[in-house]
Short mmCIF file of C-alpha atoms and ligand atoms in Angstrom, two decimals:
data_model
loop_
_atom_site.label_atom_id
_atom_site.label_comp_id
_atom_site.label_asym_id
_atom_site.label_seq_id
_atom_site.Cartn_x
_atom_site.Cartn_y
_atom_site.Cartn_z
CA UNK E 1 276.43 69.87 -38.32
CA UNK E 2 276.93 73.59 -38.53
CA UNK E 3 275.29 75.59 -41.34
CA UNK E 4 276.44 78.99 -40.12
CA UNK E 5 276.82 81.34 -43.22
CA UNK E 6 274.99 78.86 -45.58
CA UNK E 7 272.14 79.67 -47.56
CA UNK E 8 269.68 76.88 -48.37
CA UNK E 9 266.35 76.65 -50.43
CA UNK E 10 263.77 74.12 -49.20
CA UNK E 11 260.72 73.48 -51.55
CA UNK E 12 257.41 72.31 -50.15
CA UNK E 13 258.48 73.79 -46.73
CA UNK E 14 255.05 74.60 -45.49
CA UNK E 15 254.30 71.20 -44.38
CA UNK E 16 255.61 67.76 -43.22
CA UNK E 17 259.32 67.08 -43.87
CA UNK E 18 260.04 70.32 -45.69
CA UNK E 19 258.81 72.18 -42.55
CA UNK E 20 260.92 70.06 -40.22
CA UNK E 21 263.94 70.33 -42.53
CA UNK E 22 263.70 74.06 -42.66
CA UNK E 23 263.40 74.44 -38.94
CA UNK E 24 266.36 72.09 -38.25
CA UNK E 25 268.71 73.74 -40.84
CA UNK E 26 267.83 77.22 -39.30
CA UNK E 27 268.47 75.98 -35.74
CA UNK E 28 271.86 74.94 -36.99
CA UNK E 29 272.74 78.31 -38.49
CA UNK E 30 271.45 78.35 -42.13
CA UNK E 31 269.61 81.09 -43.69
CA UNK E 32 266.67 79.19 -45.14
CA UNK E 33 264.63 80.37 -48.21
CA UNK E 34 261.27 78.72 -47.04
CA UNK E 35 259.31 78.15 -50.30
CA UNK E 36 255.81 76.62 -50.95
CA UNK E 37 252.92 76.97 -53.31
CA UNK E 38 250.72 77.59 -50.07
CA UNK E 39 251.43 81.11 -48.63
CA UNK E 40 250.10 80.75 -45.16
CA UNK E 41 251.85 77.65 -43.95
CA UNK E 42 255.17 79.07 -45.40
CA UNK E 43 254.76 82.24 -43.51
CA UNK E 44 254.04 80.29 -40.28
CA UNK E 45 257.38 78.30 -40.65
CA UNK E 46 259.38 81.50 -41.21
CA UNK E 47 257.66 83.24 -38.28
CA UNK E 48 258.47 80.06 -36.07
CA UNK E 49 262.05 80.08 -37.32
CA UNK E 50 262.57 83.83 -36.54
CA UNK E 51 260.89 83.53 -33.11
CA UNK E 52 263.52 80.77 -32.37
CA UNK E 53 266.25 83.14 -33.27
CA UNK E 54 266.89 81.87 -36.83
CA UNK E 55 266.92 83.45 -40.24
CA UNK E 56 264.54 82.63 -42.93
CA UNK E 57 262.53 84.31 -45.71
CA UNK E 58 259.50 83.08 -47.50
CA UNK E 59 259.01 83.05 -51.34
CA UNK E 60 255.75 81.64 -52.88
CA UNK E 61 257.03 79.08 -55.37
CA UNK E 62 255.17 76.74 -57.63
CA UNK E 63 257.71 74.18 -58.38
CA UNK E 64 255.90 73.28 -61.66
CA UNK E 65 256.41 76.77 -63.04
CA UNK E 66 259.71 77.71 -64.64
CA UNK E 67 258.99 81.43 -64.23
CA UNK E 68 258.41 80.91 -60.53
CA UNK E 69 261.91 79.40 -60.29
CA UNK E 70 263.63 82.14 -62.22
CA UNK E 71 262.03 84.76 -59.88
CA UNK E 72 263.26 82.89 -56.85
CA UNK E 73 266.82 82.57 -58.43
CA UNK E 74 266.95 86.23 -59.15
CA UNK E 75 265.66 87.15 -55.61
CA UNK E 76 268.33 85.03 -54.03
CA UNK E 77 271.04 86.40 -56.20
CA UNK E 78 270.12 89.96 -55.35
CA UNK E 79 269.94 89.23 -51.66
CA UNK E 80 272.51 86.61 -51.00
CA UNK E 81 274.61 86.36 -54.22
CA UNK E 82 275.10 82.59 -54.03
CA UNK E 83 273.39 79.48 -52.74
CA UNK E 84 274.83 76.62 -50.71
CA UNK E 85 272.00 74.16 -50.62
CA UNK E 86 268.76 73.08 -52.47
CA UNK E 87 266.22 70.66 -51.22
CA UNK E 88 263.88 69.64 -53.89
CA UNK E 89 261.29 68.28 -51.40
CA UNK E 90 257.81 69.50 -52.63
CA UNK E 91 255.71 66.42 -53.76
CA UNK E 92 252.24 64.91 -53.91
CA UNK E 93 251.03 61.40 -53.28
CA UNK E 94 248.93 59.60 -55.80
CA UNK E 95 248.19 55.95 -55.17
CA UNK E 96 246.71 54.48 -58.43
CA UNK E 97 247.77 52.08 -61.10
CA UNK E 98 248.15 52.60 -64.86
CA UNK E 99 244.62 51.97 -65.86
CA UNK E 100 242.85 54.09 -63.10
CA UNK E 101 245.36 57.05 -63.59
CA UNK E 102 243.84 59.72 -65.65
CA UNK E 103 246.00 61.61 -68.20
CA UNK E 104 245.67 64.75 -66.19
CA UNK E 105 246.84 63.03 -63.00
CA UNK E 106 249.71 61.55 -64.66
CA UNK E 107 251.04 64.94 -65.80
CA UNK E 108 250.15 66.67 -62.62
CA UNK E 109 252.17 64.12 -60.53
CA UNK E 110 254.94 64.16 -62.99
CA UNK E 111 255.12 67.98 -63.06
CA UNK E 112 254.94 68.34 -59.20
CA UNK E 113 257.33 65.37 -58.36
CA UNK E 114 259.75 65.27 -61.17
CA UNK E 115 259.73 68.33 -63.48
CA UNK E 116 260.20 70.39 -60.38
CA UNK E 117 263.64 68.66 -59.64
CA UNK E 118 264.61 69.38 -63.12
CA UNK E 119 263.60 73.08 -62.95
CA UNK E 120 265.16 73.37 -59.35
CA UNK E 121 268.53 72.13 -60.55
CA UNK E 122 268.56 73.99 -63.83
CA UNK E 123 267.69 77.53 -62.43
CA UNK E 124 269.58 77.16 -59.16
CA UNK E 125 272.77 75.62 -60.71
CA UNK E 126 274.31 79.04 -61.53
CA UNK E 127 273.94 80.10 -57.97
CA UNK E 128 275.15 76.92 -56.53
CA UNK E 129 278.24 76.90 -58.80
CA UNK E 130 279.25 80.36 -57.56
CA UNK E 131 279.35 79.12 -53.92
CA UNK E 132 281.98 77.25 -52.03
CA UNK E 133 280.76 73.56 -52.45
CA UNK E 134 276.95 73.38 -53.02
CA UNK E 135 274.78 70.43 -52.24
CA UNK E 136 271.55 69.39 -53.80
CA UNK E 137 269.15 66.82 -52.10
CA UNK E 138 266.41 65.57 -54.14
CA UNK E 139 263.61 63.83 -52.39
CA UNK E 140 262.56 60.54 -54.00
CA UNK E 141 260.93 57.60 -52.04
CA UNK E 142 261.10 53.91 -51.74
CA UNK E 143 258.83 54.10 -54.69
CA UNK E 144 261.90 55.01 -56.66
CA UNK E 145 263.85 51.89 -55.37
CA UNK E 146 261.50 49.11 -56.15
CA UNK E 147 258.51 47.98 -58.16
CA UNK E 148 255.73 50.18 -57.01
CA UNK E 149 251.84 50.04 -57.51
CA UNK E 150 251.33 53.63 -58.37
CA UNK E 151 252.03 54.76 -61.87
CA UNK E 152 252.70 58.45 -61.62
CA UNK E 153 254.11 58.36 -58.28
CA UNK E 154 256.40 55.42 -58.82
CA UNK E 155 257.57 56.78 -62.26
CA UNK E 156 258.22 60.18 -60.84
CA UNK E 157 260.29 58.97 -57.94
CA UNK E 158 262.33 56.65 -60.24
CA UNK E 159 262.79 59.83 -62.48
CA UNK E 160 264.11 61.81 -59.55
CA UNK E 161 266.69 59.14 -58.74
CA UNK E 162 267.90 59.06 -62.36
CA UNK E 163 267.89 62.78 -62.84
CA UNK E 164 269.95 63.23 -59.50
CA UNK E 165 272.72 61.11 -61.13
CA UNK E 166 272.69 63.38 -64.26
CA UNK E 167 273.04 66.29 -61.86
CA UNK E 168 275.82 64.69 -60.00
CA UNK E 169 277.77 64.08 -63.13
CA UNK E 170 277.20 67.45 -64.68
CA UNK E 171 277.94 69.64 -61.53
CA UNK E 172 280.94 67.59 -59.92
CA UNK E 173 283.62 69.65 -61.64
CA UNK E 174 281.88 72.80 -60.08
CA UNK E 175 282.13 71.32 -56.57
CA UNK E 176 278.37 70.80 -56.44
CA UNK E 177 277.00 67.50 -55.13
CA UNK E 178 273.71 66.00 -55.98
CA UNK E 179 272.14 63.06 -54.15
CA UNK E 180 268.63 61.40 -53.69
CA UNK E 181 267.01 60.55 -50.51
CA UNK E 182 264.50 57.64 -50.45
CA UNK E 183 262.21 57.89 -47.36
CA UNK E 184 259.97 54.92 -46.42
CA UNK E 185 256.74 55.74 -44.44
CA UNK E 186 256.94 58.99 -42.74
CA UNK E 187 254.53 60.47 -40.46
CA UNK E 188 253.35 63.64 -42.34
CA UNK E 189 250.01 64.85 -43.77
CA UNK E 190 251.02 63.32 -47.21
CA UNK E 191 251.34 59.87 -45.63
CA UNK E 192 247.82 60.13 -44.01
CA UNK E 193 246.16 61.57 -47.16
CA UNK E 194 244.80 58.17 -48.21
CA UNK E 195 243.29 55.32 -46.22
CA UNK E 196 244.62 54.38 -42.77
CA UNK E 197 244.57 50.60 -43.91
CA UNK E 198 247.28 51.42 -46.43
CA UNK E 199 249.48 52.60 -43.67
CA UNK E 200 248.65 49.73 -41.16
CA UNK E 201 249.07 47.20 -43.77
CA UNK E 202 252.35 48.57 -45.12
CA UNK E 203 253.79 48.75 -41.63
CA UNK E 204 253.71 44.83 -41.50
CA UNK E 205 256.59 44.99 -43.94
CA UNK E 206 258.65 47.49 -41.88
CA UNK E 207 261.25 45.66 -39.80
CA UNK E 208 261.64 48.86 -37.68
CA UNK E 209 257.99 48.30 -36.82
CA UNK E 210 256.90 51.94 -37.00
CA UNK E 211 256.80 54.93 -39.36
CA UNK E 212 259.52 57.57 -39.37
CA UNK E 213 259.45 60.80 -37.67
CA UNK E 214 260.03 63.67 -40.11
CA UNK E 215 263.05 64.58 -37.83
CA UNK E 216 264.56 61.30 -38.80
CA UNK E 217 264.53 62.16 -42.44
CA UNK E 218 265.63 65.77 -41.85
CA UNK E 219 268.70 64.56 -40.05
CA UNK E 220 269.64 62.48 -43.29
CA UNK E 221 268.99 65.54 -45.44
CA UNK E 222 271.07 67.66 -43.15
CA UNK E 223 273.82 65.15 -43.47
CA UNK E 224 273.77 65.10 -47.23
CA UNK E 225 273.79 68.90 -47.27
CA UNK E 226 276.77 69.07 -44.80
CA UNK E 227 280.60 68.93 -45.27
CA UNK E 228 280.47 65.56 -43.53
CA UNK E 229 279.14 64.26 -46.87
CA UNK E 230 281.62 66.24 -48.97
CA UNK E 231 282.68 63.14 -50.99
CA UNK E 232 279.17 61.75 -51.43
CA UNK E 233 277.52 62.51 -54.76
CA UNK E 234 275.26 60.54 -57.14
CA UNK E 235 274.23 58.23 -54.45
CA UNK E 236 270.89 57.21 -52.94
CA UNK E 237 270.27 57.33 -49.25
CA UNK E 238 267.53 54.96 -48.25
CA UNK E 239 265.84 55.90 -44.90
CA UNK E 240 263.04 53.21 -44.52
CA UNK E 241 263.44 51.28 -41.31
CA UNK E 242 264.54 48.27 -43.34
CA UNK E 243 261.50 48.10 -45.56
CA UNK E 244 263.26 47.73 -48.98
CA UNK E 245 266.12 45.75 -47.68
CA UNK E 246 264.18 42.84 -46.07
CA UNK E 247 260.51 43.90 -45.54
CA UNK E 248 259.25 40.91 -47.37
CA UNK E 249 261.08 38.38 -45.06
CA UNK E 250 260.10 40.38 -42.02
CA UNK E 251 256.42 40.06 -42.88
CA UNK E 252 256.91 36.25 -43.84
CA UNK E 253 258.70 35.30 -40.75
CA UNK E 254 256.15 37.15 -38.53
CA UNK E 255 253.25 35.37 -40.28
CA UNK E 256 255.27 31.99 -39.78
CA UNK E 257 255.58 32.81 -36.05
CA UNK E 258 251.89 33.55 -35.87
CA UNK E 259 250.87 30.12 -37.37
N1 NAD W 1 255.30 61.06 -46.11
C1 NAD W 1 255.96 60.06 -46.56
O1 NAD W 1 255.65 58.90 -46.05
C2 NAD W 1 256.86 60.10 -47.82
C3 NAD W 1 257.57 59.00 -48.16
C4 NAD W 1 258.50 59.04 -49.17
C5 NAD W 1 258.67 60.23 -49.88
N2 NAD W 1 257.97 61.18 -49.47
C6 NAD W 1 258.19 62.54 -50.33
O2 NAD W 1 258.68 63.56 -49.39
C7 NAD W 1 258.28 64.73 -49.88
C8 NAD W 1 257.51 65.75 -48.89
O3 NAD W 1 256.48 64.97 -48.41
P1 NAD W 1 255.65 65.09 -47.23
O4 NAD W 1 255.25 63.80 -46.79
O5 NAD W 1 256.39 66.23 -46.28
O6 NAD W 1 254.31 66.04 -47.70
P2 NAD W 1 253.33 67.12 -47.22
O7 NAD W 1 252.09 66.94 -48.07
O8 NAD W 1 253.39 67.17 -45.71
O9 NAD W 1 254.16 68.39 -47.86
C9 NAD W 1 254.15 68.66 -49.22
C10 NAD W 1 254.22 70.13 -49.40
O10 NAD W 1 254.46 70.34 -50.83
C11 NAD W 1 253.72 71.60 -51.23
N3 NAD W 1 253.51 71.52 -52.65
C12 NAD W 1 252.59 70.75 -53.24
N4 NAD W 1 252.62 71.02 -54.60
C13 NAD W 1 253.48 72.18 -54.75
C14 NAD W 1 253.80 72.94 -55.83
N5 NAD W 1 253.33 72.83 -57.02
N6 NAD W 1 254.76 73.89 -55.58
C15 NAD W 1 255.32 74.01 -54.43
N7 NAD W 1 255.05 73.30 -53.34
C16 NAD W 1 254.01 72.41 -53.57
C17 NAD W 1 252.65 71.49 -50.39
O11 NAD W 1 251.91 72.65 -50.29
C18 NAD W 1 253.18 71.01 -48.99
O12 NAD W 1 253.54 71.93 -48.24
C19 NAD W 1 257.45 64.67 -51.13
O13 NAD W 1 258.33 64.74 -52.16
C20 NAD W 1 256.98 63.06 -50.91
O14 NAD W 1 256.76 62.45 -52.22
C21 NAD W 1 257.08 61.31 -48.62
#
Protein backbone atom coordinates (compact mmCIF):
# COMPACT_ATOMS: atom_id res chain seq x y z
CA UNK A 1 0.00 0.00 0.00
CA UNK A 2 1.49 3.25 -1.15
CA UNK A 3 0.33 6.51 0.44
CA UNK A 4 2.74 8.77 -1.43
CA UNK A 5 1.21 12.24 -1.77
CA UNK A 6 -1.58 11.45 0.71
CA UNK A 7 -2.34 13.53 3.79
CA UNK A 8 -3.81 11.69 6.76
CA UNK A 9 -4.92 12.75 10.26
CA UNK A 10 -4.60 10.28 13.14
CA UNK A 11 -6.15 11.14 16.52
CA UNK A 12 -4.78 9.77 19.77
CA UNK A 13 -1.54 9.28 17.88
CA UNK A 14 0.78 9.62 20.85
CA UNK A 15 0.29 6.08 22.13
CA UNK A 16 -0.74 2.51 21.29
CA UNK A 17 -2.47 1.91 17.99
CA UNK A 18 -2.51 5.57 16.91
CA UNK A 19 1.25 5.75 17.28
CA UNK A 20 1.79 2.54 15.31
CA UNK A 21 -0.68 3.62 12.60
CA UNK A 22 1.05 6.99 12.23
CA UNK A 23 4.49 5.41 11.82
CA UNK A 24 3.23 2.78 9.38
CA UNK A 25 1.39 5.33 7.20
CA UNK A 26 4.43 7.63 7.17
CA UNK A 27 6.74 4.72 6.21
CA UNK A 28 4.39 4.09 3.29
CA UNK A 29 4.67 7.67 2.08
CA UNK A 30 1.85 9.61 3.77
CA UNK A 31 2.22 13.01 5.35
CA UNK A 32 0.73 12.36 8.79
CA UNK A 33 -0.94 14.92 11.02
CA UNK A 34 -0.09 13.39 14.38
CA UNK A 35 -2.67 14.66 16.88
CA UNK A 36 -3.16 13.99 20.57
CA UNK A 37 -4.27 15.76 23.73
CA UNK A 38 -0.85 14.92 25.18
CA UNK A 39 1.91 17.08 23.67
CA UNK A 40 5.08 15.24 24.66
CA UNK A 41 4.21 11.78 23.28
CA UNK A 42 2.88 13.36 20.08
CA UNK A 43 6.17 15.21 19.52
CA UNK A 44 8.09 11.97 20.13
CA UNK A 45 6.07 10.22 17.40
CA UNK A 46 6.73 13.07 14.95
CA UNK A 47 10.46 13.08 15.76
CA UNK A 48 10.63 9.31 15.17
CA UNK A 49 8.83 9.62 11.83
CA UNK A 50 11.11 12.42 10.66
CA UNK A 51 14.23 10.55 11.82
CA UNK A 52 12.97 7.63 9.74
CA UNK A 53 12.75 9.84 6.62
CA UNK A 54 8.98 10.45 6.77
CA UNK A 55 6.82 13.56 6.95
CA UNK A 56 4.67 14.43 9.95
CA UNK A 57 3.46 17.38 11.94
CA UNK A 58 2.10 17.47 15.49
CA UNK A 59 -1.03 19.42 16.41
CA UNK A 60 -2.45 19.30 19.92
CA UNK A 61 -6.07 18.17 19.52
CA UNK A 62 -8.58 17.54 22.24
CA UNK A 63 -11.07 15.39 20.35
CA UNK A 64 -13.90 16.45 22.69
CA UNK A 65 -13.51 20.12 21.79
CA UNK A 66 -15.13 21.41 18.57
CA UNK A 67 -12.90 24.51 18.62
CA UNK A 68 -9.82 22.28 18.67
CA UNK A 69 -11.13 20.49 15.54
CA UNK A 70 -11.84 23.72 13.64
CA UNK A 71 -8.30 24.93 14.43
CA UNK A 72 -6.86 21.67 13.11
CA UNK A 73 -9.01 21.81 9.95
CA UNK A 74 -8.01 25.38 9.14
CA UNK A 75 -4.34 24.57 9.71
CA UNK A 76 -4.54 21.59 7.34
CA UNK A 77 -6.37 23.71 4.80
CA UNK A 78 -3.71 26.41 4.88
CA UNK A 79 -0.79 23.94 4.70
CA UNK A 80 -2.06 21.08 2.51
CA UNK A 81 -5.34 22.34 1.02
CA UNK A 82 -7.08 18.95 1.22
CA UNK A 83 -7.19 15.78 3.28
CA UNK A 84 -7.13 12.15 2.09
CA UNK A 85 -7.61 10.20 5.30
CA UNK A 86 -8.91 10.54 8.84
CA UNK A 87 -8.39 7.91 11.54
CA UNK A 88 -10.66 8.64 14.50
CA UNK A 89 -8.64 6.52 16.91
CA UNK A 90 -8.50 8.43 20.24
CA UNK A 91 -10.38 6.69 23.01
CA UNK A 92 -10.45 5.73 26.66
CA UNK A 93 -11.33 2.53 28.45
CA UNK A 94 -13.94 2.39 31.19
CA UNK A 95 -14.94 -0.99 32.51
CA UNK A 96 -18.02 -0.55 34.65
CA UNK A 97 -21.71 -1.33 34.44
CA UNK A 98 -24.76 0.93 34.49
CA UNK A 99 -25.10 1.16 38.27
CA UNK A 100 -21.43 1.81 39.03
CA UNK A 101 -20.88 4.34 36.24
CA UNK A 102 -21.09 7.93 37.48
CA UNK A 103 -22.88 10.50 35.34
CA UNK A 104 -19.54 12.32 34.93
CA UNK A 105 -17.81 9.18 33.67
CA UNK A 106 -20.70 8.42 31.33
CA UNK A 107 -20.37 11.83 29.66
CA UNK A 108 -16.57 11.73 29.68
CA UNK A 109 -16.44 8.37 27.90
CA UNK A 110 -19.19 9.31 25.43
CA UNK A 111 -17.40 12.60 24.65
CA UNK A 112 -13.97 11.07 24.08
CA UNK A 113 -15.08 7.89 22.30
CA UNK A 114 -18.17 9.00 20.37
CA UNK A 115 -18.65 12.78 20.12
CA UNK A 116 -15.03 12.87 18.90
CA UNK A 117 -16.02 10.82 15.85
CA UNK A 118 -18.93 13.14 15.10
CA UNK A 119 -16.69 16.22 15.39
CA UNK A 120 -13.92 14.61 13.35
CA UNK A 121 -16.21 13.76 10.45
CA UNK A 122 -18.13 17.06 10.71
CA UNK A 123 -15.09 19.33 10.64
CA UNK A 124 -12.87 17.29 8.29
CA UNK A 125 -15.60 16.52 5.73
CA UNK A 126 -15.07 19.72 3.69
CA UNK A 127 -11.35 18.91 3.33
CA UNK A 128 -11.99 15.24 2.54
CA UNK A 129 -14.59 16.15 -0.09
CA UNK A 130 -12.09 18.43 -1.83
CA UNK A 131 -9.61 15.55 -2.21
CA UNK A 132 -9.49 12.70 -4.69
CA UNK A 133 -11.31 9.91 -2.85
CA UNK A 134 -11.04 10.31 0.92
CA UNK A 135 -11.32 7.58 3.52
CA UNK A 136 -12.39 7.74 7.17
CA UNK A 137 -11.63 4.91 9.57
CA UNK A 138 -13.46 5.11 12.88
CA UNK A 139 -11.99 2.93 15.62
CA UNK A 140 -14.76 1.10 17.45
CA UNK A 141 -14.17 -2.20 19.26
CA UNK A 142 -15.62 -5.67 19.67
CA UNK A 143 -17.59 -3.85 22.40
CA UNK A 144 -19.52 -2.34 19.48
CA UNK A 145 -20.31 -5.77 18.01
CA UNK A 146 -21.86 -7.68 20.90
CA UNK A 147 -23.46 -7.36 24.32
CA UNK A 148 -20.81 -5.79 26.54
CA UNK A 149 -20.52 -5.30 30.28
CA UNK A 150 -19.33 -1.67 30.29
CA UNK A 151 -22.05 0.98 29.99
CA UNK A 152 -20.23 4.01 28.59
CA UNK A 153 -17.60 2.09 26.64
CA UNK A 154 -20.09 -0.34 25.10
CA UNK A 155 -22.61 2.37 24.19
CA UNK A 156 -19.93 4.65 22.75
CA UNK A 157 -18.47 1.90 20.57
CA UNK A 158 -21.92 0.87 19.27
CA UNK A 159 -22.43 4.58 18.55
CA UNK A 160 -19.21 4.73 16.55
CA UNK A 161 -20.42 1.79 14.47
CA UNK A 162 -23.79 3.47 13.76
CA UNK A 163 -22.36 6.93 13.11
CA UNK A 164 -19.90 5.43 10.63
CA UNK A 165 -22.83 4.19 8.57
CA UNK A 166 -24.40 7.67 8.62
CA UNK A 167 -21.10 9.09 7.33
CA UNK A 168 -20.83 6.38 4.66
CA UNK A 169 -24.29 7.27 3.31
CA UNK A 170 -23.78 11.00 3.51
CA UNK A 171 -20.32 11.25 1.93
CA UNK A 172 -20.50 8.51 -0.74
CA UNK A 173 -21.58 10.91 -3.48
CA UNK A 174 -18.42 12.93 -2.78
CA UNK A 175 -16.18 9.88 -3.16
CA UNK A 176 -15.47 9.72 0.58
CA UNK A 177 -15.66 6.29 2.24
CA UNK A 178 -16.36 5.69 5.95
CA UNK A 179 -15.82 2.38 7.74
CA UNK A 180 -15.47 1.22 11.31
CA UNK A 181 -12.83 -1.13 12.63
CA UNK A 182 -13.45 -3.40 15.60
CA UNK A 183 -10.29 -4.61 17.32
CA UNK A 184 -10.37 -7.32 19.96
CA UNK A 185 -7.69 -7.35 22.65
CA UNK A 186 -4.70 -5.31 21.51
CA UNK A 187 -1.39 -5.01 23.32
CA UNK A 188 -1.43 -1.28 24.19
CA UNK A 189 -1.34 0.79 27.40
CA UNK A 190 -5.16 1.01 27.28
CA UNK A 191 -5.59 -2.78 27.44
CA UNK A 192 -3.30 -3.01 30.44
CA UNK A 193 -4.84 -0.02 32.25
CA UNK A 194 -7.07 -2.28 34.37
CA UNK A 195 -6.50 -5.64 36.05
CA UNK A 196 -4.32 -8.29 34.39
CA UNK A 197 -6.95 -10.86 35.42
CA UNK A 198 -9.35 -9.25 32.93
CA UNK A 199 -6.90 -9.81 30.06
CA UNK A 200 -5.94 -13.34 31.11
CA UNK A 201 -9.57 -14.42 31.55
CA UNK A 202 -10.66 -12.79 28.28
CA UNK A 203 -7.89 -14.64 26.43
CA UNK A 204 -9.64 -17.91 27.18
CA UNK A 205 -12.27 -16.80 24.63
CA UNK A 206 -9.83 -15.87 21.89
CA UNK A 207 -9.43 -18.71 19.38
CA UNK A 208 -6.13 -17.20 18.16
CA UNK A 209 -4.90 -17.68 21.74
CA UNK A 210 -3.15 -14.33 22.06
CA UNK A 211 -3.71 -10.58 22.07
CA UNK A 212 -3.12 -8.65 18.84
CA UNK A 213 -0.06 -6.60 18.14
CA UNK A 214 -0.81 -2.92 17.36
CA UNK A 215 0.82 -3.51 13.94
CA UNK A 216 -1.88 -6.05 13.11
CA UNK A 217 -4.61 -3.46 13.65
CA UNK A 218 -2.61 -0.77 11.83
CA UNK A 219 -2.40 -3.05 8.75
CA UNK A 220 -6.21 -3.23 8.66
CA UNK A 221 -6.56 0.53 9.13
CA UNK A 222 -4.07 1.06 6.29
CA UNK A 223 -6.07 -1.31 4.08
CA UNK A 224 -9.32 0.62 4.67
CA UNK A 225 -7.52 3.90 3.94
CA UNK A 226 -5.98 2.56 0.73
CA UNK A 227 -7.24 2.34 -2.83
CA UNK A 228 -7.41 -1.44 -2.41
CA UNK A 229 -10.58 -0.78 -0.38
CA UNK A 230 -12.02 1.72 -2.88
CA UNK A 231 -15.42 -0.03 -3.09
CA UNK A 232 -15.69 -0.65 0.67
CA UNK A 233 -17.81 1.80 2.60
CA UNK A 234 -20.25 1.54 5.49
CA UNK A 235 -18.83 -1.75 6.66
CA UNK A 236 -17.36 -3.15 9.88
CA UNK A 237 -13.96 -4.79 9.88
CA UNK A 238 -13.56 -7.03 12.91
CA UNK A 239 -9.95 -7.83 13.83
CA UNK A 240 -10.23 -9.97 16.94
CA UNK A 241 -8.52 -13.35 16.49
CA UNK A 242 -11.96 -15.01 16.24
CA UNK A 243 -13.31 -13.76 19.59
CA UNK A 244 -16.73 -12.54 18.43
CA UNK A 245 -17.14 -15.25 15.81
CA UNK A 246 -16.70 -18.28 18.05
CA UNK A 247 -15.01 -17.33 21.28
CA UNK A 248 -17.70 -18.88 23.43
CA UNK A 249 -17.27 -22.32 21.80
CA UNK A 250 -13.50 -22.02 21.88
CA UNK A 251 -13.74 -21.64 25.65
CA UNK A 252 -16.37 -24.39 26.04
CA UNK A 253 -14.51 -26.97 23.95
CA UNK A 254 -11.28 -26.22 25.79
CA UNK A 255 -13.04 -26.63 29.14
CA UNK A 256 -14.57 -29.92 27.96
CA UNK A 257 -11.18 -31.19 26.79
CA UNK A 258 -9.78 -30.42 30.24
CA UNK A 259 -12.45 -32.50 32.05
N1 LIG B 1 -6.27 -1.77 23.24
C1 LIG B 1 -7.34 -2.49 22.99
O1 LIG B 1 -7.41 -3.67 23.40
C2 LIG B 1 -8.49 -1.91 22.20
C3 LIG B 1 -9.47 -2.78 21.74
C4 LIG B 1 -10.52 -2.29 20.97
C5 LIG B 1 -10.58 -0.94 20.68
N2 LIG B 1 -9.64 -0.11 21.16
C6 LIG B 1 -9.75 1.31 20.79
O2 LIG B 1 -8.60 1.69 20.07
C7 LIG B 1 -8.35 3.09 20.23
C8 LIG B 1 -6.90 3.31 20.62
O3 LIG B 1 -6.67 2.66 21.84
P1 LIG B 1 -5.22 2.26 22.39
O4 LIG B 1 -5.38 0.93 22.95
O5 LIG B 1 -4.18 2.53 21.37
O6 LIG B 1 -5.14 3.31 23.61
P2 LIG B 1 -3.96 4.17 24.25
O7 LIG B 1 -4.40 4.49 25.62
O8 LIG B 1 -2.64 3.52 24.06
O9 LIG B 1 -3.98 5.51 23.35
C9 LIG B 1 -5.08 6.37 23.36
C10 LIG B 1 -4.60 7.77 22.97
O10 LIG B 1 -5.75 8.63 22.96
C11 LIG B 1 -5.35 9.87 23.51
N3 LIG B 1 -6.49 10.61 24.03
C12 LIG B 1 -7.25 10.37 25.14
N4 LIG B 1 -8.16 11.34 25.32
C13 LIG B 1 -8.00 12.21 24.28
C14 LIG B 1 -8.64 13.42 23.92
N5 LIG B 1 -9.63 13.95 24.65
N6 LIG B 1 -8.22 14.04 22.79
C15 LIG B 1 -7.21 13.54 22.05
N7 LIG B 1 -6.55 12.40 22.36
C16 LIG B 1 -6.95 11.75 23.46
C17 LIG B 1 -4.37 9.51 24.63
O11 LIG B 1 -3.56 10.62 24.99
C18 LIG B 1 -3.60 8.37 23.96
O12 LIG B 1 -2.47 8.86 23.27
C19 LIG B 1 -9.37 3.56 21.28
O13 LIG B 1 -10.47 4.15 20.61
C20 LIG B 1 -9.80 2.26 21.96
O14 LIG B 1 -11.09 2.34 22.52
C21 LIG B 1 -8.59 -0.55 21.92
